[in-house]
Short mmCIF file of C-alpha atoms in Angstrom, two decimals:
data_model
loop_
_atom_site.label_atom_id
_atom_site.label_comp_id
_atom_site.label_asym_id
_atom_site.label_seq_id
_atom_site.Cartn_x
_atom_site.Cartn_y
_atom_site.Cartn_z
CA UNK H 1 16.93 9.06 46.48
CA UNK H 2 14.08 11.48 45.98
CA UNK H 3 10.92 9.68 47.07
CA UNK H 4 8.89 12.87 47.38
CA UNK H 5 9.92 14.43 44.09
CA UNK H 6 7.13 15.87 41.92
CA UNK H 7 7.18 18.12 38.86
CA UNK H 8 5.84 21.57 39.70
CA UNK H 9 4.16 24.07 37.36
CA UNK H 10 7.28 26.27 37.63
CA UNK H 11 9.46 23.40 36.42
CA UNK H 12 7.09 22.53 33.57
CA UNK H 13 7.04 26.18 32.50
CA UNK H 14 10.69 25.80 31.44
CA UNK H 15 9.82 23.30 28.70
CA UNK H 16 10.36 24.87 25.29
CA UNK H 17 12.75 27.53 26.57
CA UNK H 18 15.83 28.21 24.47
CA UNK H 19 19.32 29.32 25.34
CA UNK H 20 20.90 32.32 23.67
CA UNK H 21 23.19 31.26 20.79
CA UNK H 22 26.78 30.53 21.81
CA UNK H 23 29.87 30.26 19.67
CA UNK H 24 31.14 26.73 19.23
CA UNK H 25 34.55 26.64 17.64
CA UNK H 26 35.98 23.32 16.42
CA UNK H 27 39.79 23.33 16.33
CA UNK H 28 42.59 20.92 15.49
CA UNK H 29 43.56 20.79 19.16
CA UNK H 30 40.01 20.13 20.36
CA UNK H 31 39.56 17.29 17.82
CA UNK H 32 42.92 15.76 18.79
CA UNK H 33 42.13 15.99 22.52
CA UNK H 34 38.74 14.35 22.02
CA UNK H 35 40.11 11.60 19.75
CA UNK H 36 42.90 10.88 22.23
CA UNK H 37 40.42 10.80 25.12
CA UNK H 38 38.30 8.20 23.32
CA UNK H 39 41.26 6.14 22.15
CA UNK H 40 41.09 6.65 18.39
CA UNK H 41 44.26 5.57 16.60
CA UNK H 42 43.27 6.56 13.03
CA UNK H 43 45.72 9.33 12.03
CA UNK H 44 42.99 11.38 10.28
CA UNK H 45 41.93 12.67 13.72
CA UNK H 46 45.48 13.81 14.58
CA UNK H 47 47.39 14.62 11.40
CA UNK H 48 46.05 17.28 9.01
CA UNK H 49 47.95 15.81 6.04
CA UNK H 50 46.47 12.35 6.69
CA UNK H 51 43.01 13.95 6.96
CA UNK H 52 43.47 15.76 3.63
CA UNK H 53 44.64 12.55 1.96
CA UNK H 54 41.44 10.87 3.17
CA UNK H 55 39.40 13.68 1.57
CA UNK H 56 38.68 16.00 4.53
CA UNK H 57 39.24 19.76 4.69
CA UNK H 58 41.09 19.32 8.00
CA UNK H 59 40.83 16.98 11.01
CA UNK H 60 37.24 15.67 11.00
CA UNK H 61 35.28 15.77 14.26
CA UNK H 62 34.37 12.20 15.30
CA UNK H 63 30.60 11.54 15.11
CA UNK H 64 30.20 11.80 18.90
CA UNK H 65 32.38 14.91 19.28
CA UNK H 66 29.53 17.42 19.67
CA UNK H 67 29.00 18.42 23.28
CA UNK H 68 32.73 18.84 23.78
CA UNK H 69 32.81 22.15 25.53
CA UNK H 70 34.43 25.46 24.66
CA UNK H 71 35.24 26.68 28.17
CA UNK H 72 35.05 30.35 29.12
CA UNK H 73 35.92 31.22 32.74
CA UNK H 74 32.98 32.72 34.61
CA UNK H 75 30.55 31.93 31.79
CA UNK H 76 30.75 28.14 31.86
CA UNK H 77 30.22 25.41 34.41
CA UNK H 78 33.52 24.55 36.15
CA UNK H 79 32.50 20.88 36.26
CA UNK H 80 30.86 20.26 32.90
CA UNK H 81 32.68 23.06 31.01
CA UNK H 82 29.58 23.98 28.98
CA UNK H 83 27.92 27.42 28.96
CA UNK H 84 25.99 28.21 32.14
CA UNK H 85 24.45 31.52 31.07
CA UNK H 86 20.90 31.70 29.84
CA UNK H 87 20.27 27.95 29.57
CA UNK H 88 16.79 26.78 30.51
CA UNK H 89 17.27 25.96 34.20
CA UNK H 90 15.07 23.97 36.51
CA UNK H 91 15.36 24.35 40.27
CA UNK H 92 14.73 20.72 41.19
CA UNK H 93 17.08 20.34 44.17
CA UNK H 94 18.24 16.85 43.16
CA UNK H 95 21.94 16.11 43.65
CA UNK H 96 22.64 12.93 41.70
CA UNK H 97 23.20 13.28 37.97
CA UNK H 98 23.62 10.61 35.27
CA UNK H 99 23.50 10.63 31.49
CA UNK H 100 20.37 8.96 30.13
CA UNK H 101 20.99 8.83 26.40
CA UNK H 102 22.49 10.69 23.48
CA UNK H 103 21.49 10.94 19.83
CA UNK H 104 23.46 12.91 17.28
CA UNK H 105 22.44 13.60 13.69
CA UNK H 106 25.22 15.02 11.54
CA UNK H 107 23.99 16.56 8.28
CA UNK H 108 27.44 17.62 7.06
CA UNK H 109 30.92 16.52 8.11
CA UNK H 110 32.28 18.89 10.73
CA UNK H 111 36.00 19.65 10.59
CA UNK H 112 38.56 21.60 12.58
CA UNK H 113 38.34 25.22 11.51
CA UNK H 114 34.54 25.22 11.47
CA UNK H 115 32.89 27.93 13.52
CA UNK H 116 29.47 26.80 14.65
CA UNK H 117 26.70 28.45 16.63
CA UNK H 118 24.86 26.29 19.16
CA UNK H 119 21.38 26.81 20.60
CA UNK H 120 19.92 24.54 23.26
CA UNK H 121 16.22 24.00 23.89
CA UNK H 122 14.57 22.12 26.74
CA UNK H 123 12.24 19.63 25.05
CA UNK H 124 10.76 17.50 27.80
CA UNK H 125 10.76 16.67 31.49
CA UNK H 126 9.28 13.62 33.07
CA UNK H 127 9.44 11.70 36.31
CA UNK H 128 10.58 8.09 36.15
CA UNK H 129 11.68 5.41 38.58
CA UNK H 130 14.18 2.59 38.64
CA UNK H 131 14.98 -0.16 41.15
CA UNK H 132 18.56 1.07 41.69
CA UNK H 133 18.11 4.83 42.04
CA UNK H 134 14.41 5.28 42.87
CA UNK H 135 12.50 8.29 41.61
CA UNK H 136 14.22 10.36 38.96
CA UNK H 137 13.71 13.45 36.84
CA UNK H 138 14.51 12.88 33.16
CA UNK H 139 15.25 16.05 31.20
CA UNK H 140 15.59 16.05 27.43
CA UNK H 141 17.28 18.89 25.56
CA UNK H 142 18.07 19.44 21.90
CA UNK H 143 21.09 21.39 20.74
CA UNK H 144 21.30 22.59 17.16
CA UNK H 145 24.64 23.47 15.54
CA UNK H 146 24.69 25.90 12.63
CA UNK H 147 27.76 26.74 10.56
CA UNK H 148 28.44 30.44 11.06
CA UNK H 149 29.81 31.12 7.59
CA UNK H 150 27.28 29.12 5.52
CA UNK H 151 24.25 29.52 7.81
CA UNK H 152 23.46 25.82 7.33
CA UNK H 153 22.26 23.51 10.08
CA UNK H 154 25.08 20.96 10.31
CA UNK H 155 24.05 18.84 13.30
CA UNK H 156 21.50 18.26 16.01
CA UNK H 157 22.06 16.48 19.29
CA UNK H 158 19.39 15.23 21.69
CA UNK H 159 20.57 14.49 25.21
CA UNK H 160 18.71 13.01 28.15
CA UNK H 161 20.00 13.75 31.63
CA UNK H 162 18.76 11.97 34.74
CA UNK H 163 18.62 13.71 38.15
CA UNK H 164 17.92 11.71 41.28
CA UNK N 1 38.28 -0.53 2.05
CA UNK N 2 34.67 -1.25 3.00
CA UNK N 3 32.35 -1.32 -0.03
CA UNK N 4 28.61 -0.78 0.17
CA UNK N 5 28.04 -3.63 -2.31
CA UNK N 6 29.86 -6.11 -0.05
CA UNK N 7 27.80 -5.33 3.08
CA UNK N 8 25.09 -7.81 4.01
CA UNK N 9 22.33 -7.61 6.61
CA UNK N 10 23.45 -9.63 9.63
CA UNK N 11 27.15 -8.83 9.12
CA UNK N 12 28.98 -8.31 12.41
CA UNK N 13 31.24 -5.29 12.85
CA UNK N 14 34.81 -6.07 14.03
CA UNK N 15 34.52 -5.80 17.84
CA UNK N 16 36.34 -3.16 19.85
CA UNK N 17 37.48 -4.08 23.38
CA UNK N 18 38.13 -1.48 26.07
CA UNK N 19 39.32 -1.68 29.64
CA UNK N 20 39.22 1.95 30.74
CA UNK N 21 41.50 2.80 33.66
CA UNK N 22 41.35 5.91 35.83
CA UNK N 23 43.87 7.45 33.43
CA UNK N 24 41.58 6.68 30.47
CA UNK N 25 38.70 8.46 32.22
CA UNK N 26 40.90 11.46 33.03
CA UNK N 27 41.95 11.68 29.37
CA UNK N 28 38.32 11.49 28.32
CA UNK N 29 37.38 14.21 30.84
CA UNK N 30 40.08 16.44 29.36
CA UNK N 31 39.07 15.68 25.78
CA UNK N 32 35.30 15.96 26.24
CA UNK N 33 35.22 18.58 29.00
CA UNK N 34 33.18 16.57 31.55
CA UNK N 35 34.96 16.86 34.91
CA UNK N 36 32.15 15.36 37.00
CA UNK N 37 34.02 13.91 40.04
CA UNK N 38 31.88 10.77 39.67
CA UNK N 39 34.40 9.79 36.99
CA UNK N 40 37.67 10.40 38.90
CA UNK N 41 37.11 10.88 42.65
CA UNK N 42 36.37 7.77 44.74
CA UNK N 43 35.49 10.05 47.71
CA UNK N 44 32.81 11.97 45.79
CA UNK N 45 29.49 11.34 47.63
CA UNK N 46 27.72 9.88 44.56
CA UNK N 47 30.72 7.57 43.92
CA UNK N 48 30.71 6.42 47.57
CA UNK N 49 26.99 5.72 47.34
CA UNK N 50 27.50 3.68 44.14
CA UNK N 51 30.61 2.02 45.57
CA UNK N 52 32.97 3.17 42.80
CA UNK N 53 33.63 5.85 40.26
CA UNK N 54 31.95 4.95 36.96
CA UNK N 55 32.85 5.18 33.28
CA UNK N 56 31.36 8.23 31.52
CA UNK N 57 28.27 7.27 29.55
CA UNK N 58 29.62 9.52 26.83
CA UNK N 59 32.90 7.59 26.79
CA UNK N 60 30.88 4.48 25.93
CA UNK N 61 28.91 6.47 23.34
CA UNK N 62 32.17 7.72 21.83
CA UNK N 63 33.56 4.17 21.88
CA UNK N 64 30.53 3.03 19.88
CA UNK N 65 31.30 5.88 17.48
CA UNK N 66 34.89 4.61 17.24
CA UNK N 67 33.59 1.08 16.57
CA UNK N 68 31.53 2.34 13.63
CA UNK N 69 34.27 4.75 12.44
CA UNK N 70 36.82 1.92 12.43
CA UNK N 71 34.48 -0.28 10.39
CA UNK N 72 33.43 2.37 7.86
CA UNK N 73 36.89 3.87 7.56
CA UNK N 74 36.39 6.83 5.23
CA UNK N 75 34.24 4.96 2.71
CA UNK N 76 31.02 6.47 4.08
CA UNK N 77 29.71 9.03 6.52
CA UNK N 78 28.06 8.38 9.90
CA UNK N 79 24.86 10.41 9.65
CA UNK N 80 23.28 9.42 12.93
CA UNK N 81 24.40 7.66 16.07
CA UNK N 82 22.53 7.17 19.31
CA UNK N 83 22.58 5.14 22.50
CA UNK N 84 20.87 4.79 25.85
CA UNK N 85 22.85 4.38 29.08
CA UNK N 86 21.15 1.37 30.67
CA UNK N 87 23.84 0.13 33.01
CA UNK N 88 26.96 1.46 34.72
CA UNK N 89 30.44 0.24 33.78
CA UNK N 90 33.31 0.44 36.25
CA UNK N 91 36.96 1.25 35.55
CA UNK N 92 39.38 -1.68 35.13
CA UNK N 93 36.52 -3.84 33.85
CA UNK N 94 36.52 -4.78 30.19
CA UNK N 95 33.57 -3.95 27.98
CA UNK N 96 33.19 -4.93 24.35
CA UNK N 97 31.70 -2.69 21.66
CA UNK N 98 29.78 -4.74 19.13
CA UNK N 99 27.56 -4.08 16.16
CA UNK N 100 25.54 -5.87 13.53
CA UNK N 101 24.11 -4.69 10.20
CA UNK N 102 20.35 -4.38 10.62
CA UNK N 103 19.25 -2.94 7.28
CA UNK N 104 20.74 -2.02 3.94
CA UNK N 105 18.77 0.07 1.48
CA UNK N 106 19.00 2.17 -1.64
CA UNK N 107 15.65 3.95 -1.20
CA UNK N 108 15.52 7.19 -3.15
CA UNK N 109 18.85 6.37 -4.76
CA UNK N 110 20.70 6.82 -1.47
CA UNK N 111 22.97 4.04 -0.21
CA UNK N 112 22.19 3.65 3.48
CA UNK N 113 23.22 1.09 6.08
CA UNK N 114 21.68 0.88 9.54
CA UNK N 115 23.54 -0.91 12.31
CA UNK N 116 22.64 -1.89 15.86
CA UNK N 117 25.50 -1.22 18.26
CA UNK N 118 26.03 -1.86 21.95
CA UNK N 119 28.56 -2.23 24.73
CA UNK N 120 28.58 -5.52 26.56
CA UNK N 121 30.03 -6.14 30.02
CA UNK N 122 31.71 -9.31 31.36
CA UNK N 123 28.30 -10.74 32.32
CA UNK N 124 27.08 -10.28 28.74
CA UNK N 125 24.71 -7.45 29.71
CA UNK N 126 24.19 -4.75 27.07
CA UNK N 127 24.89 -1.65 29.17
CA UNK N 128 24.77 0.82 26.27
CA UNK N 129 22.46 -0.24 23.41
CA UNK N 130 22.23 2.05 20.41
CA UNK N 131 22.16 2.37 16.64
CA UNK N 132 23.86 4.17 13.80
CA UNK N 133 23.05 5.19 10.23
CA UNK N 134 25.81 5.35 7.63
CA UNK N 135 25.46 6.85 4.14
CA UNK N 136 27.71 5.82 1.28
CA UNK N 137 28.51 7.95 -1.78
#
């Protein structure tokens, strides 16, 4: 628990900062792996022919797929697999980490074969408290996903992460 | 196939039951990329402090997505889905994904259905409340 934790001016100064764009490739294998991990049994997430019959260009990404990492050794977190370079970072010293909430808006169906570009922005930081974990830092970040070939914004995901 | 015209406010979505095991969580880690030891290593300090490894919040989020996907089939498109992680779920404990139609509208000529969704543990507590918006052609 972090009874003494306070937001400092240095931490607050990170709000609004954006990551550099990173390539976010959606592939048949990544969709299959995600769908298997969740427990989907609908063949459209595994079989390209079944997906085409259902009207998709290729395997569709499930609605909660975004956030599934494209791992690059040395440039990504070994634990969370996402990019570690250039993200807004806050030196808060807290060790416990929990997901707080996730919201995804999908403007166009995303399918295997789509090459997206992701940009993350730190939106908010606040201090909260709960009976079970005590004082906590709640960080909110938005990630936008743009289709590389059409230039259109295809999705936006807001994620809250709790540090304690 | 689900038809927009047949949907009524108050309709319940067919429930989806899950009892994730350690293997389930490992598969989800591989599929989603989150290898936080809190989801597979009982000796990880945070897991020891909690008393167990815990189910990924995002696994529950994805399960709610599966609940809605299974209901909609390919008759519509899930435009928005969100949830808050309000309580921890432990492996080998069943949780149930449920949903109910909150609002149906054709504002602006667009066929839209809003549903409340949640995961519920054995004590009936909603550990992951959320919502989804589906658009129909």
